PDB file of C-alpha atoms in Angstrom:
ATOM      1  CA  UNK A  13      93.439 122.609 123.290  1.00 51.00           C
ATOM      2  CA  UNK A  14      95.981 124.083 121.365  1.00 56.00           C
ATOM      3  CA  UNK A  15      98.357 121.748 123.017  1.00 63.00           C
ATOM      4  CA  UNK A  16      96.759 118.654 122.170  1.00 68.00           C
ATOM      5  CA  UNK A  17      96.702 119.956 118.461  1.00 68.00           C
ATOM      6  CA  UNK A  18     100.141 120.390 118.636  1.00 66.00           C
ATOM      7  CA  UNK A  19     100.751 117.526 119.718  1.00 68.00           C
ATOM      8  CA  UNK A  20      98.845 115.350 117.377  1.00 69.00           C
ATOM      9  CA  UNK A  21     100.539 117.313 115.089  1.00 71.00           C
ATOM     10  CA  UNK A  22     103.507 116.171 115.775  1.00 70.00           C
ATOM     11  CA  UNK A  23     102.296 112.201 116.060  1.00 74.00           C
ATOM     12  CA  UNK A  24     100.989 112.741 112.281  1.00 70.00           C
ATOM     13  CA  UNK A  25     104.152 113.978 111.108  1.00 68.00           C
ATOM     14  CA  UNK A  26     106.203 111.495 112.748  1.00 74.00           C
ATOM     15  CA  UNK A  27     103.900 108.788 111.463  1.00 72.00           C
ATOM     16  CA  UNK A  28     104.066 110.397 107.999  1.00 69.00           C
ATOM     17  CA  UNK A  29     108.133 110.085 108.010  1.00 71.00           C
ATOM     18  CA  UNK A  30     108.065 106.327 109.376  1.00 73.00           C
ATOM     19  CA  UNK A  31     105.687 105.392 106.340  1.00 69.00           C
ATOM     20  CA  UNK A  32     108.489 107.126 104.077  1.00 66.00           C
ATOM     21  CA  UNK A  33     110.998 105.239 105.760  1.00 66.00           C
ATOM     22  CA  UNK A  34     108.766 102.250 105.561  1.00 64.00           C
ATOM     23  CA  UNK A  35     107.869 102.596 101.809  1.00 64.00           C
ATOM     24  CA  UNK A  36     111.410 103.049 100.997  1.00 62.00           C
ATOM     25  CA  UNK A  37     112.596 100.077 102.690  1.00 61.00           C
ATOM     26  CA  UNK A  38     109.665  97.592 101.409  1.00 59.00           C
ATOM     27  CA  UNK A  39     110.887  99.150  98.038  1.00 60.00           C
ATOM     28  CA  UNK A  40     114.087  97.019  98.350  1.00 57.00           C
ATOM     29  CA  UNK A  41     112.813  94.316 100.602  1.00 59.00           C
ATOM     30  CA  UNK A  42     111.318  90.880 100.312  1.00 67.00           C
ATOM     31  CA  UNK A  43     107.503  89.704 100.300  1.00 66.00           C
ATOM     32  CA  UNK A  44     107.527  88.402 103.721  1.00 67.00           C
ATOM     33  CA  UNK A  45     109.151  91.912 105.344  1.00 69.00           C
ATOM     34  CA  UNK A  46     106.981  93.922 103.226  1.00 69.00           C
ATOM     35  CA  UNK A  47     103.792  91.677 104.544  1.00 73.00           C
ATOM     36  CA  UNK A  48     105.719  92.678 108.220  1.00 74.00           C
ATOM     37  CA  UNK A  49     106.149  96.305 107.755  1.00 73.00           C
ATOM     38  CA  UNK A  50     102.795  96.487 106.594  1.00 76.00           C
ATOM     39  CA  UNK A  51     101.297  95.173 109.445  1.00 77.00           C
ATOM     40  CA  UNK A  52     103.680  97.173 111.687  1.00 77.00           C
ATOM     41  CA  UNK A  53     102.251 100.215 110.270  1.00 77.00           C
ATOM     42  CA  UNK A  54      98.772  99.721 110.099  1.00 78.00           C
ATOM     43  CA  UNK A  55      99.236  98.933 114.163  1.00 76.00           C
ATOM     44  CA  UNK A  56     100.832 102.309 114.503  1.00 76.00           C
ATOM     45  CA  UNK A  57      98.516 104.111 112.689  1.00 76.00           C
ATOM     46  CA  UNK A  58      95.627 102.688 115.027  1.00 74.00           C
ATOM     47  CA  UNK A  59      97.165 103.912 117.849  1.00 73.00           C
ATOM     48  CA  UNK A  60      97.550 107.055 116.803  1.00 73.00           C
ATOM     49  CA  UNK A  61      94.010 107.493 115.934  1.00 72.00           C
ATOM     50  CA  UNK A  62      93.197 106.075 119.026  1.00 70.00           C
ATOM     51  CA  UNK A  63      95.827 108.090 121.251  1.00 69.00           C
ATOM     52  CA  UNK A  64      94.558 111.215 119.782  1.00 68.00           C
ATOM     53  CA  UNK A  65      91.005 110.836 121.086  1.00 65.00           C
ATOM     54  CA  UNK A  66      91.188 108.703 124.058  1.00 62.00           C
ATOM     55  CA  UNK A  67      92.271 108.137 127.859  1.00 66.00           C
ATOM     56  CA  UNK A  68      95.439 106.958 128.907  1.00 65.00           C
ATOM     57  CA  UNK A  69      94.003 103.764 129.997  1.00 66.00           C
ATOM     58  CA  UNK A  70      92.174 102.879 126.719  1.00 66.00           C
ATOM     59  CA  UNK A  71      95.690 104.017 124.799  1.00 67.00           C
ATOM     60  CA  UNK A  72      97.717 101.331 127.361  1.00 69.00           C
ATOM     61  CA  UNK A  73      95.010  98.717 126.231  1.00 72.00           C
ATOM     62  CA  UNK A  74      94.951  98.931 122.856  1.00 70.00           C
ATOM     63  CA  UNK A  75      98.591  99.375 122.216  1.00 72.00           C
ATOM     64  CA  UNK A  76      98.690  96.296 124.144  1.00 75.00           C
ATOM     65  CA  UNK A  77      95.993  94.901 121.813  1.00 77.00           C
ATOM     66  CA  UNK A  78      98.276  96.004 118.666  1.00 76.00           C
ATOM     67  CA  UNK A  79     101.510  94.641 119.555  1.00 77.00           C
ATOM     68  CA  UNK A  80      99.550  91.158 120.846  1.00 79.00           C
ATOM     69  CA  UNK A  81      98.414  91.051 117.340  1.00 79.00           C
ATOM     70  CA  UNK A  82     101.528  92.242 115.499  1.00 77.00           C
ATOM     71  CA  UNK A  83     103.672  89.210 117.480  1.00 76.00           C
ATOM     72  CA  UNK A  84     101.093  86.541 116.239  1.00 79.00           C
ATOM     73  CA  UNK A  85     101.174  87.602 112.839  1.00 78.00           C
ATOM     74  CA  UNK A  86     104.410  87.785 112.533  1.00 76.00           C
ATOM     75  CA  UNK A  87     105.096  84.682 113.984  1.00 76.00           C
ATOM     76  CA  UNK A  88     102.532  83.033 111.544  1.00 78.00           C
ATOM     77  CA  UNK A  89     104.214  84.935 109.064  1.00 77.00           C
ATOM     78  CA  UNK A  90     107.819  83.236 109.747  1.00 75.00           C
ATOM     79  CA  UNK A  91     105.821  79.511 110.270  1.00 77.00           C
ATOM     80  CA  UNK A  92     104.565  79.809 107.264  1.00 77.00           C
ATOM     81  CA  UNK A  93     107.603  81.239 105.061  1.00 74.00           C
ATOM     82  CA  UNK A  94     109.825  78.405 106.678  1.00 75.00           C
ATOM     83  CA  UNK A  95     107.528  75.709 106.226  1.00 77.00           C
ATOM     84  CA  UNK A  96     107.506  77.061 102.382  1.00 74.00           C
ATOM     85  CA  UNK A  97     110.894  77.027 102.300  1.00 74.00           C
ATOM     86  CA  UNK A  98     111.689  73.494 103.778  1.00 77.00           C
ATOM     87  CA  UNK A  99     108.449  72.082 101.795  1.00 75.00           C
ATOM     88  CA  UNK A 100     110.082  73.838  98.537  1.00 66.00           C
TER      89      UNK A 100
END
């Protein structure tokens, strides 16, 4: 028990310094990364929740889930910025 504390612990912190990271690099960044990073995050932060109160299996699925979803979006991200940009 304590363990697993500890250890989510650990996954919270770690999470807390990538947001910083994150934050401070969208601070000096462009729409489309910020709009990336965002996304990014919000993946990691579902597996997290989801790590800390599930089975291995259901963690292997989702984070397969999340990074399915974070490819597509950031391909439709890059479509549609160059498209913009060629249109414009």
């Amino acid at each position: 028990m304590i363990h697993s504390k500890l250890c989510l612990t650990i996954k919270i912190l770690v999470l807390v310094v990538f947001a910083v990271v994150v934050a401070v690099v969208a601070a000096a960044a462009e729409v489309v990364v910020i709009i990336v990073v965002v996304v990014v995050v919000f993946a990691v932060v579902v597996v997290v929740i989801v790590a800390a109160a599930a089975e291995v299996v259901v963690i292997i699925v989702v984070a397969v889930v999340v990074v399915v979803v974070v490819v597509v979006v950031v391909v439709v991200v890059v479509v549609v910025v160059v498209v913009v940009v060629v249109v414009v």
